[in-house]
XYZ file of C-alpha atoms in Angstrom:
757
model
C 0.000 0.000 0.000
C 2.817 2.374 0.952
C 4.625 1.472 -2.273
C 1.576 2.492 -4.295
C 1.425 5.875 -2.462
C 5.111 6.462 -3.101
C 4.604 5.664 -6.770
C 1.607 8.019 -6.952
C 3.641 10.764 -5.308
C 6.450 10.336 -7.830
C 3.968 10.455 -10.694
C 2.421 13.616 -9.266
C 5.857 15.246 -8.851
C 6.782 14.285 -12.408
C 3.526 15.794 -13.634
C 4.191 19.135 -11.911
C 7.834 19.083 -12.998
C 6.743 18.660 -16.622
C 4.071 21.343 -16.140
C 6.758 23.759 -14.849
C 9.372 22.937 -17.469
C 7.122 23.032 -20.520
C 4.758 25.841 -19.536
C 4.530 28.640 -22.089
C 4.567 31.160 -19.249
C 7.974 32.498 -18.153
C 8.623 30.983 -14.708
C 11.390 31.630 -12.172
C 11.983 29.949 -8.797
C 13.711 32.564 -6.586
C 15.298 32.426 -3.139
C 13.471 35.324 -1.442
C 16.366 35.939 0.974
C 19.311 35.974 -1.455
C 17.373 36.805 -4.659
C 19.254 33.949 -6.366
C 17.507 32.169 -9.259
C 17.279 28.548 -8.102
C 15.403 27.197 -11.133
C 13.598 28.362 -14.295
C 11.715 26.847 -17.199
C 12.518 26.750 -20.883
C 10.386 29.836 -21.649
C 12.517 31.869 -19.200
C 15.730 30.734 -20.916
C 14.341 31.849 -24.278
C 13.113 35.193 -22.929
C 16.367 36.127 -21.200
C 18.635 34.566 -23.825
C 20.566 32.397 -21.337
C 21.071 28.656 -20.994
C 19.515 26.956 -17.928
C 22.938 26.276 -16.353
C 23.838 29.938 -16.785
C 20.481 31.231 -15.492
C 20.820 29.530 -12.102
C 24.161 31.297 -11.521
C 22.494 34.705 -11.543
C 20.512 36.710 -9.054
C 17.263 38.191 -10.348
C 18.994 41.581 -9.976
C 21.010 40.682 -13.084
C 17.856 41.043 -15.185
C 15.741 43.477 -13.140
C 16.580 47.171 -13.607
C 15.733 47.990 -9.973
C 18.462 48.143 -7.301
C 18.969 45.131 -5.040
C 17.590 47.045 -2.022
C 14.392 47.897 -3.889
C 13.982 44.306 -5.081
C 14.406 42.954 -1.551
C 11.506 45.149 -0.396
C 9.337 43.886 -3.252
C 10.315 40.250 -2.520
C 9.450 40.711 1.140
C 5.960 41.923 0.161
C 5.467 38.888 -2.069
C 6.823 36.556 0.612
C 4.306 37.949 3.170
C 1.501 37.801 0.554
C 0.998 41.548 0.986
C 1.292 41.950 -2.771
C 1.554 39.508 -5.641
C 1.484 41.600 -8.814
C 4.453 43.806 -9.821
C 5.567 45.816 -12.837
C 9.253 45.987 -13.708
C 11.731 46.645 -16.505
C 13.730 43.480 -17.314
C 16.949 43.193 -19.321
C 16.374 40.352 -21.811
C 18.317 38.799 -24.638
C 20.596 41.133 -26.560
C 20.370 43.548 -23.575
C 16.908 44.644 -24.713
C 14.811 46.309 -21.989
C 11.228 45.025 -21.802
C 8.248 46.048 -19.671
C 7.021 43.009 -17.697
C 4.261 42.087 -15.275
C 5.448 39.713 -12.516
C 3.094 37.669 -10.357
C 4.975 36.223 -7.366
C 3.726 33.786 -4.768
C 5.513 31.960 -1.924
C 5.965 28.226 -2.444
C 7.674 25.444 -0.501
C 9.842 22.891 -2.295
C 11.433 20.069 -0.316
C 10.932 22.042 2.887
C 12.628 25.161 1.439
C 10.689 28.435 0.981
C 10.903 30.129 -2.418
C 9.064 32.664 -4.541
C 7.491 31.344 -7.750
C 7.465 34.284 -10.185
C 5.478 34.196 -13.432
C 6.710 36.862 -15.859
C 4.541 38.303 -18.628
C 5.937 40.605 -21.329
C 3.557 43.595 -21.447
C 5.672 45.800 -23.694
C 3.407 47.617 -26.069
C 0.331 46.789 -23.969
C -0.962 50.343 -24.066
C -3.893 50.923 -26.322
C -4.611 54.367 -27.657
C -8.103 55.730 -27.915
C -8.142 55.593 -31.721
C -7.485 51.826 -31.712
C -10.155 51.319 -29.053
C -12.633 53.467 -30.940
C -11.917 51.534 -34.108
C -12.437 48.225 -32.312
C -15.659 49.444 -30.739
C -16.926 50.744 -34.072
C -16.245 47.355 -35.625
C -18.037 45.747 -32.698
C -20.964 48.153 -33.071
C -21.178 47.398 -36.730
C -21.044 43.676 -36.159
C -23.534 43.810 -33.300
C -25.913 45.919 -35.369
C -25.469 43.664 -38.376
C -26.108 40.591 -36.324
C -29.077 42.209 -34.578
C -30.709 43.144 -37.852
C -29.887 39.676 -39.194
C -31.596 38.146 -36.147
C -34.747 40.226 -36.805
C -34.859 39.002 -40.400
C -34.119 35.466 -39.327
C -36.910 35.668 -36.750
C -39.393 36.290 -39.564
C -38.041 33.204 -41.264
C -37.604 31.171 -38.052
C -39.060 27.924 -39.284
C -36.944 27.786 -42.450
C -33.687 29.201 -40.977
C -33.497 27.761 -37.447
C -30.219 25.983 -38.086
C -28.702 29.138 -39.559
C -29.947 31.182 -36.617
C -28.357 28.792 -34.146
C -25.030 29.064 -35.950
C -25.263 32.840 -35.884
C -26.084 32.823 -32.188
C -23.063 30.691 -31.508
C -20.956 33.132 -33.489
C -22.310 36.114 -31.571
C -21.766 34.339 -28.272
C -18.165 33.622 -29.212
C -17.760 37.236 -30.289
C -19.153 38.441 -26.985
C -16.795 36.271 -25.013
C -13.727 37.160 -27.070
C -14.017 40.889 -26.447
C -11.102 42.161 -24.243
C -13.449 43.708 -21.708
C -16.947 43.340 -20.340
C -19.869 43.710 -22.746
C -23.222 45.078 -21.662
C -26.670 45.850 -23.074
C -29.051 48.112 -21.090
C -32.648 48.832 -21.939
C -34.187 52.293 -21.892
C -34.989 51.895 -18.181
C -31.295 51.322 -17.371
C -31.670 47.609 -16.612
C -28.853 45.242 -17.561
C -30.311 42.662 -19.935
C -27.236 41.177 -21.640
C -23.593 40.653 -20.667
C -20.667 38.363 -21.276
C -18.645 36.168 -18.930
C -15.959 38.855 -18.588
C -18.612 41.039 -16.964
C -19.033 38.481 -14.220
C -15.290 37.933 -13.579
C -14.436 41.627 -13.579
C -17.251 42.731 -11.243
C -17.465 39.636 -9.027
C -21.238 39.285 -9.465
C -22.908 36.048 -10.577
C -25.244 35.846 -13.588
C -28.259 35.737 -11.276
C -27.112 38.885 -9.479
C -26.333 40.759 -12.701
C -29.868 40.105 -13.967
C -31.108 42.524 -11.272
C -28.431 45.231 -11.724
C -29.063 48.744 -12.966
C -26.624 51.122 -14.640
C -26.618 53.613 -11.755
C -25.552 50.947 -9.256
C -22.011 50.663 -10.633
C -20.852 54.236 -9.951
C -21.044 56.985 -7.386
C -20.319 60.685 -7.030
C -18.713 62.448 -9.971
C -18.163 59.136 -11.737
C -21.940 58.528 -11.792
C -22.579 62.039 -13.101
C -20.021 61.557 -15.900
C -21.438 58.140 -16.880
C -25.057 59.337 -17.016
C -23.943 62.341 -19.057
C -22.225 59.976 -21.506
C -25.378 57.823 -21.727
C -27.423 60.909 -22.565
C -24.861 61.777 -25.243
C -25.174 58.279 -26.708
C -28.946 58.587 -27.081
C -28.518 62.103 -28.456
C -25.560 61.640 -30.823
C -25.393 57.877 -31.196
C -21.923 57.416 -29.608
C -19.923 58.445 -26.503
C -17.100 57.220 -24.304
C -16.181 57.843 -20.674
C -13.613 56.938 -18.003
C -14.919 56.208 -14.511
C -14.256 54.123 -11.400
C -16.555 51.064 -11.389
C -17.455 49.570 -7.969
C -17.107 45.780 -7.847
C -19.020 43.453 -5.540
C -16.098 43.491 -3.071
C -16.187 47.292 -2.924
C -12.945 47.666 -4.870
C -12.875 50.356 -7.539
C -11.397 49.670 -10.963
C -10.827 52.365 -13.543
C -12.612 51.482 -16.774
C -12.913 53.094 -20.146
C -16.366 52.464 -21.595
C -17.901 53.346 -24.955
C -21.519 53.053 -25.934
C -23.810 53.115 -28.934
C -27.573 53.020 -29.436
C -28.984 49.758 -30.692
C -32.591 49.773 -31.951
C -34.363 46.430 -31.913
C -38.075 45.695 -32.388
C -38.821 49.371 -32.047
C -36.941 49.677 -28.790
C -33.705 51.528 -28.125
C -30.917 49.822 -26.206
C -27.677 51.141 -24.791
C -24.784 48.762 -25.536
C -21.029 48.889 -25.425
C -17.787 47.542 -23.979
C -15.921 48.453 -20.792
C -12.162 47.824 -20.483
C -10.173 47.800 -17.249
C -7.499 50.455 -17.772
C -6.190 50.553 -14.187
C -2.875 48.925 -15.076
C -2.647 50.933 -18.265
C -3.172 54.216 -16.426
C -0.583 53.203 -13.871
C 1.869 52.385 -16.642
C 1.067 55.646 -18.393
C 1.677 57.552 -15.155
C 4.927 55.691 -14.568
C 6.046 56.270 -18.147
C 5.109 59.942 -17.906
C 7.050 60.181 -14.663
C 10.045 58.412 -16.173
C 9.827 60.594 -19.260
C 9.734 63.736 -17.123
C 12.557 62.430 -14.970
C 14.617 61.631 -18.053
C 13.965 65.049 -19.537
C 14.835 66.748 -16.244
C 17.990 64.666 -15.993
C 19.062 65.515 -19.524
C 18.373 69.190 -18.908
C 20.368 69.258 -15.678
C 23.401 67.091 -16.599
C 26.751 68.781 -16.907
C 27.280 67.685 -20.531
C 25.621 69.046 -23.638
C 22.907 66.709 -24.994
C 21.224 66.900 -28.405
C 18.860 64.266 -29.774
C 17.985 64.005 -33.459
C 15.491 62.260 -35.689
C 16.534 59.596 -38.173
C 16.760 62.412 -40.727
C 19.265 64.309 -38.586
C 16.900 67.057 -37.417
C 17.252 68.370 -33.853
C 14.461 67.146 -31.543
C 15.885 68.083 -28.134
C 18.699 70.247 -26.783
C 19.516 70.790 -23.098
C 20.741 73.963 -21.379
C 24.435 73.025 -21.487
C 24.177 72.346 -25.227
C 22.487 75.735 -25.638
C 25.399 77.428 -23.853
C 28.065 75.516 -25.790
C 26.542 75.919 -29.277
C 25.002 79.364 -28.819
C 21.655 78.061 -30.108
C 18.499 78.295 -27.994
C 16.092 75.360 -27.868
C 13.454 77.275 -29.840
C 15.988 78.146 -32.547
C 17.566 74.678 -32.738
C 14.479 72.422 -32.834
C 13.898 71.159 -36.381
C 17.266 72.417 -37.690
C 19.778 70.022 -39.327
C 22.251 68.820 -36.710
C 25.284 69.845 -38.788
C 24.049 73.444 -38.667
C 23.629 73.548 -34.893
C 26.596 71.267 -34.141
C 29.162 72.788 -36.512
C 32.552 71.103 -35.967
C 35.948 71.337 -37.705
C 39.401 69.804 -37.288
C 41.620 72.246 -35.371
C 44.747 71.181 -37.285
C 43.693 71.516 -40.928
C 40.579 73.649 -40.288
C 38.539 71.319 -42.498
C 34.894 70.575 -41.691
C 34.486 67.365 -39.697
C 32.178 64.560 -40.805
C 28.528 64.321 -39.748
C 28.801 62.023 -36.740
C 24.995 61.686 -36.429
C 24.650 60.499 -40.037
C 27.426 57.939 -39.444
C 25.767 56.633 -36.275
C 22.351 56.305 -37.955
C 23.952 54.532 -40.911
C 26.128 52.109 -38.908
C 23.859 51.725 -35.844
C 27.003 51.934 -33.731
C 28.223 54.282 -31.016
C 30.860 56.680 -32.314
C 33.271 59.165 -30.758
C 34.598 62.199 -32.586
C 38.277 62.427 -33.443
C 40.732 64.333 -31.275
C 41.509 67.925 -32.166
C 37.847 68.793 -32.834
C 36.616 72.366 -32.592
C 32.977 73.373 -32.156
C 32.144 76.602 -33.968
C 29.569 78.394 -31.830
C 26.799 80.399 -33.432
C 28.672 83.623 -32.528
C 31.832 82.319 -34.238
C 33.785 81.489 -31.099
C 35.611 78.154 -31.050
C 35.658 75.495 -28.334
C 37.706 72.318 -28.073
C 35.194 69.536 -27.406
C 34.992 65.804 -26.913
C 31.823 63.871 -27.588
C 30.125 60.636 -28.527
C 26.908 59.765 -30.344
C 24.690 56.707 -29.970
C 21.795 55.421 -32.084
C 18.230 55.201 -30.739
C 16.930 51.781 -31.831
C 13.432 50.373 -31.304
C 12.497 46.793 -30.467
C 12.440 45.905 -34.158
C 16.012 47.072 -34.689
C 14.970 50.188 -36.619
C 16.901 53.397 -35.993
C 14.610 56.140 -34.693
C 17.345 58.732 -34.397
C 20.495 59.427 -32.395
C 21.611 61.217 -29.254
C 24.776 63.313 -29.058
C 26.602 63.982 -25.779
C 29.490 66.469 -25.723
C 31.442 68.686 -23.348
C 33.860 71.607 -23.397
C 37.317 70.051 -23.691
C 39.254 73.348 -23.705
C 40.533 73.327 -20.124
C 41.252 69.598 -20.202
C 43.126 69.978 -23.507
C 45.171 72.837 -22.071
C 46.104 70.656 -19.105
C 46.968 67.734 -21.378
C 49.077 70.047 -23.560
C 50.766 71.341 -20.411
C 51.443 67.791 -19.220
C 52.827 66.889 -22.645
C 55.020 70.014 -22.533
C 56.277 69.273 -19.018
C 57.058 65.681 -19.923
C 59.714 66.945 -22.370
C 60.675 70.304 -20.857
C 62.491 71.454 -17.757
C 59.997 73.307 -15.567
C 62.497 75.878 -14.293
C 64.317 76.925 -17.474
C 61.840 75.944 -20.194
C 64.604 74.015 -22.001
C 64.213 70.400 -23.054
C 64.730 67.917 -20.192
C 66.848 64.770 -19.877
C 64.053 62.518 -21.195
C 63.759 64.539 -24.412
C 67.533 64.784 -24.752
C 67.979 60.995 -24.504
C 65.234 60.327 -27.072
C 66.569 63.038 -29.386
C 70.124 61.737 -29.052
C 69.000 58.328 -30.321
C 67.096 59.945 -33.178
C 69.986 62.170 -34.211
C 72.657 59.472 -33.910
C 72.618 58.674 -37.637
C 75.251 58.998 -40.381
C 73.351 61.828 -42.117
C 73.879 64.067 -39.021
C 77.659 63.566 -38.889
C 79.756 65.227 -37.766
C 77.662 65.375 -34.557
C 79.046 67.513 -31.729
C 78.032 67.483 -28.055
C 78.675 70.438 -25.752
C 78.484 69.904 -21.982
C 78.078 72.927 -19.699
C 78.137 73.265 -15.915
C 77.244 76.477 -14.025
C 80.092 77.366 -11.660
C 79.403 78.186 -8.016
C 75.692 77.273 -8.048
C 75.822 75.487 -4.686
C 77.700 78.413 -3.164
C 75.097 80.854 -4.507
C 72.276 78.675 -3.137
C 73.936 78.504 0.292
C 74.811 82.197 0.340
C 71.923 83.960 -1.334
C 69.210 81.299 -1.343
C 67.718 79.026 -3.997
C 65.704 81.848 -5.551
C 68.903 83.503 -6.729
C 70.338 80.101 -7.649
C 67.284 79.401 -9.810
C 67.628 82.811 -11.423
C 71.271 82.002 -12.217
C 70.188 78.742 -13.907
C 67.494 80.508 -15.933
C 69.997 83.167 -17.022
C 72.436 80.421 -18.028
C 69.742 78.610 -20.032
C 68.752 81.812 -21.821
C 72.368 82.657 -22.607
C 73.146 79.201 -24.042
C 69.952 79.231 -26.146
C 70.724 82.669 -27.614
C 74.151 81.536 -28.768
C 72.886 78.348 -30.466
C 71.269 77.846 -33.854
C 67.607 77.083 -34.436
C 68.227 73.392 -35.231
C 70.499 72.834 -32.216
C 69.010 70.972 -29.241
C 69.603 72.640 -25.856
C 68.621 70.658 -22.759
C 69.075 70.805 -19.008
C 70.193 67.425 -17.720
C 69.525 68.347 -14.103
C 71.150 70.378 -11.340
C 73.660 72.756 -12.883
C 74.377 70.709 -16.056
C 73.368 71.565 -19.622
C 73.950 69.798 -22.928
C 73.798 70.999 -26.527
C 73.377 68.649 -29.513
C 74.860 70.080 -32.729
C 74.030 68.024 -35.850
C 76.320 68.428 -38.869
C 78.773 70.446 -36.752
C 82.531 69.828 -36.611
C 84.937 70.637 -33.769
C 85.827 74.100 -35.064
C 82.173 75.085 -35.303
C 81.477 73.631 -31.832
C 84.285 75.746 -30.344
C 82.818 78.798 -32.070
C 79.435 78.108 -30.401
C 81.131 77.844 -26.989
C 82.952 81.130 -27.639
C 79.652 82.849 -28.434
C 78.100 81.506 -25.220
C 81.078 82.616 -23.100
C 81.020 86.076 -24.677
C 77.318 86.477 -23.841
C 77.819 85.010 -20.337
C 80.571 87.499 -19.521
C 77.990 90.288 -19.701
C 75.466 88.575 -17.409
C 75.035 89.053 -13.666
C 72.422 87.930 -11.163
C 72.606 90.519 -8.426
C 76.317 90.781 -7.727
C 77.074 87.245 -8.932
C 78.658 86.931 -12.359
C 77.474 84.139 -14.649
C 80.229 81.574 -15.129
C 79.811 78.303 -17.078
C 82.475 75.663 -17.691
C 82.195 73.907 -21.078
C 83.537 70.771 -22.683
C 82.791 69.249 -26.067
C 83.451 66.250 -28.291
C 82.587 65.484 -31.928
C 81.457 62.162 -33.405
C 82.875 61.645 -36.900
C 82.812 57.865 -37.307
C 79.361 56.214 -37.696
C 80.591 53.218 -35.662
C 81.697 55.327 -32.688
C 79.550 54.877 -29.546
C 77.616 58.113 -28.909
C 77.728 57.485 -25.150
C 81.530 57.425 -25.324
C 81.394 60.773 -27.157
C 79.180 62.124 -24.362
C 81.642 60.844 -21.733
C 84.583 62.566 -23.436
C 82.695 65.860 -23.599
C 81.774 65.518 -19.923
C 85.385 64.710 -18.884
C 86.658 67.702 -20.831
C 84.110 69.933 -19.082
C 85.138 68.677 -15.622
C 88.820 69.351 -16.371
C 88.019 72.953 -17.251
C 85.716 73.287 -14.250
C 88.565 72.422 -11.854
C 90.300 75.687 -12.685
C 87.404 77.930 -13.694
C 85.160 77.006 -10.778
C 87.864 77.653 -8.174
C 88.299 81.265 -9.201
C 84.555 81.693 -9.395
C 84.053 80.374 -5.848
C 86.739 82.630 -4.376
C 85.214 85.604 -6.120
C 81.735 84.638 -4.910
C 82.870 84.402 -1.260
C 84.182 87.935 -1.520
C 80.863 89.063 -2.965
C 78.994 87.295 -0.163
C 80.862 89.090 2.630
C 80.589 92.346 0.700
C 76.833 91.835 0.244
C 76.376 91.002 3.935
C 78.208 94.134 5.060
C 76.357 96.310 2.541
C 73.064 94.953 3.782
C 73.811 95.024 7.517
C 76.360 97.765 8.326
C 76.253 96.904 12.022
C 77.478 93.416 11.131
C 80.440 94.909 9.283
C 81.542 96.990 12.273
C 80.918 94.066 14.614
C 82.966 91.702 12.430
C 85.846 94.217 12.191
C 85.912 94.578 16.001
C 85.785 90.804 16.526
C 88.634 90.432 14.007
C 90.734 93.036 15.879
C 90.024 91.568 19.333
C 90.861 88.051 18.062
C 94.156 89.290 16.587
C 95.031 90.985 19.895
C 94.422 87.751 21.834
C 96.528 85.861 19.273
C 99.367 88.290 19.952
C 98.994 87.845 23.729
C 99.205 84.035 23.558
C 102.042 84.090 21.006
C 100.412 82.618 17.860
C 102.673 82.606 14.787
C 102.083 85.068 11.991
C 100.212 82.713 9.650
C 97.794 81.439 12.305
C 97.351 84.965 13.615
C 96.496 86.170 10.122
C 94.043 83.266 9.598
C 92.453 84.052 12.971
C 92.037 87.696 12.022
C 90.398 86.673 8.715
C 88.152 84.154 10.496
C 87.087 86.844 12.947
C 86.153 89.096 10.060
C 84.115 86.333 8.404
C 82.752 84.574 11.476
C 79.161 85.685 10.736
C 79.267 85.248 6.924
C 76.569 82.560 7.263
C 74.052 85.229 8.289
C 73.666 85.998 4.578
C 71.443 82.885 4.459
C 69.196 83.922 7.387
C 65.617 84.956 6.622
C 65.193 88.577 5.562
C 64.637 90.998 8.475
C 65.351 88.532 11.272
C 68.742 90.073 12.162
C 67.122 93.482 12.665
C 63.925 92.282 14.336
C 63.060 94.629 17.206
C 60.566 92.319 18.895
C 61.703 89.534 21.182
C 62.939 86.572 19.175
C 60.801 83.436 19.247
C 62.121 79.897 19.661
C 61.708 79.399 15.915
C 63.645 82.628 15.276
C 66.539 81.300 17.345
C 66.488 77.996 15.442
C 66.826 79.978 12.199
C 69.637 82.218 13.495
C 71.590 79.255 14.877
C 71.926 77.929 11.311
C 74.481 80.625 10.414
C 77.655 78.731 11.507
C 76.779 75.804 9.210
C 75.850 78.119 6.320
C 79.131 79.982 6.772
C 81.038 76.697 6.825
C 79.469 75.563 3.532
C 80.227 78.899 1.887
C 83.874 79.036 2.936
C 84.694 75.342 2.524
C 83.714 75.550 -1.157
C 86.600 77.940 -1.872
C 90.182 76.702 -1.444
C 91.385 80.099 -0.280
C 89.112 79.993 2.778
C 88.809 76.247 3.368
C 91.271 76.262 6.313
C 89.290 78.805 8.338
C 85.874 77.203 7.567
C 86.173 74.918 10.621
C 86.706 77.951 12.907
C 83.535 79.535 11.554
C 81.570 76.299 12.105
C 82.712 75.999 15.745
C 82.634 79.590 17.028
C 79.335 78.981 18.902
C 80.472 75.732 20.545
C 80.849 75.912 24.383
C 83.638 74.680 26.624
C 81.201 72.456 28.555
C 79.762 70.875 25.355
C 76.359 72.624 25.424
C 76.957 74.738 22.303
C 75.982 74.262 18.671
C 75.943 72.963 16.018
C 78.023 69.856 16.888
C 78.095 69.991 20.692
C 81.922 69.882 20.868
C 83.607 70.083 24.271
C 86.866 71.533 25.645
C 89.844 71.280 23.340
C 87.772 69.422 20.743
C 86.944 72.986 19.700
C 89.694 74.631 17.644
C 91.779 77.293 19.447
C 90.793 79.914 16.891
C 87.069 79.180 17.409
C 87.496 79.481 21.196
C 89.147 82.892 20.795
C 86.499 84.126 18.330
C 83.742 82.949 20.702
C 84.974 85.239 23.521
C 85.640 88.209 21.209
C 82.216 87.772 19.585
C 80.416 87.538 22.951
C 82.238 90.556 24.422
C 81.488 92.813 21.469
C 77.901 91.642 21.330
C 77.411 92.442 25.036
C 78.974 95.886 24.838
C 77.989 97.069 21.351
C 75.324 94.858 19.700
C 72.453 94.251 22.196
C 69.091 94.933 20.462
C 66.581 93.863 23.124
C 68.385 95.324 26.180
C 70.859 98.061 27.062
C 74.526 97.415 26.250
C 76.667 96.275 29.186
C 79.536 98.325 30.521
C 83.062 97.000 30.058
C 83.149 96.004 33.736
C 79.799 94.199 33.449
C 80.931 92.392 30.320
C 84.199 91.303 32.004
C 82.230 89.998 34.977
C 79.932 88.018 32.628
C 82.931 86.466 30.815
C 84.487 85.610 34.148
C 81.219 84.034 35.312
C 80.994 81.896 32.158
C 84.660 80.882 32.268
C 84.889 77.092 32.347
C 81.324 76.641 31.100
C 80.860 78.727 27.971
C 84.460 79.885 27.483
C 87.927 78.324 27.612
C 89.089 79.413 31.111
C 92.661 80.141 30.020
C 91.591 82.212 26.982
C 89.032 83.960 29.177
C 91.773 84.921 31.677
C 94.001 86.287 28.889
C 91.098 88.199 27.352
C 90.025 89.739 30.672
C 93.613 90.836 31.439
C 93.881 92.338 27.942
C 90.670 94.327 28.304
C 91.589 95.558 31.797
C 94.970 96.722 30.508
C 93.281 98.711 27.734
C 90.853 100.330 30.169
């Protein structure tokens, strides 16, 4: 017995499986929690253009145009049976978007809860009033014809009974096939004839409908409008009306009804068809909303948008497109697109092709070429970038095209700037190393021989940067670049390799001509100055004559030659620059000059007291004079600041020993005293700066300069307090002996000052 039940169950399951698989309706089995498609039938595979194995790898969100969050809310409603009928846009085969009606109900399969969704394609469901009127007119004609035929057949009832029965069957079938409910009312407003659709739509049985009157279906304004339409039917023979019909359950459905007068046996009847347009109205409202939303979106987007007919006439233009083209919407509508969207190539100034015509012809998305200019209506020109896409209906016919474009001017300028910077040095405007290396490969051919390379290096750049700041150093580089460029020919390639190095490529130039170019550059450079600093550039060159010679070896020889010349030329330049630095400092800060002279004299006097030899005494005197040379690199105005110095100000000022060291160590003439300058703010107890040296780790000269500098500063240079008297200064030096100052040098210095006073 149990075996038979099991067999019956299997047969039943097989029956429903076959019913699901082979059903003409599109069916999906969906996990309501994850929205995954767990199963589908063959009709679904055909509709969405996917194989069954592929379909069950997707979520329903792959096909539904709503977001996943929105779909989860809809699925939850279906799962709770709060709603079972939905209207969506689905992406089908070939990415075509179709309007669909989805009826979803919860089902349980093998103990698992799912949603069974039946999808119906309702694209093109809307009926316009002309089609409905035409259908109703045909119906009226047929009903009238059949009515008159019935009257004639009634007179011949005995001889035409069989024919009458056939006609009645035909009329009955016609009644039932109408896509709406059919009704016939007598002059008293009683319902005397209807079709099955009337019963299903209203919920009333045939027995109940036999007692219904016309005025029972409507209320309020709807009743007034219906009765007015009935009066119009009896007056003019035809009328139609939209009204909310009340069903047996109390639900209201929006119907569109038309009516005609039918005269039979001397009596007038009111007959017609009513169609439920609730869903249609909802779709129309949704479409109108979407259309308005789309139009608003297109109007408000940041790009210009123009849509055209299949003949290339402008149908729509948004505000941005108006601004870019200079055409208003009123002026542009109906005009040929090539007149409103007038584009040319910015290189050859020739008129560009009609991109809309190409898109309509090829049915493919197109983008305009680079270097496209839009000629505005006022004649102004804009660099633009754009694309155009065809508008294709469900049959594959092109209805027109839409053009989207934007002002590309600023972007093009930035791209041009990027392209320029990729091959040019930002500081000097010359070509950079990248361009030089590519150009060197291009020019390294037999037809350019002899090929000469000139290497140049600006002398004293680091010293200028340390002394006067990078602004002046940059100005020196720019002046050097300008000078080299002026002396070269138009076809010569001048590039900055980086830092203070330049290179010149001279095609078809021998050694004699290369030397002549260098001579011209040096002559021009001799007349150039940046502030008080003279422009000095060391050059070297080499010429490639043999096609088989390695160009990199030629470059190396030119570079080596340049460095050999730089050894002598740069030395003189550095010594001269140091002199200009101290001269500039003293010109700028006269108090510093007098202070440095006094420190130099005091240091020399101490040297004499402790018996230093002549050379060391002379070096000490020079170091005393230059001990504050590093102050040339201190921020403008800080040395003369009247307000109390901040911690940050002191950090800046305490840089001057290191700056002075870098300046002096770069010149051989002053290299020996550079260490004294670096250490003159070190302290005997190791708490000084910049290196924190202690005791005799500090050079003797620096220890002497430290005391002379401090004494003069206390007695002659105090800006934020009154100067000390000689006695007060001596007491302060004595107090700091053994901590700040070398105690022995301090004793000698104090004795020396007391002797003088």
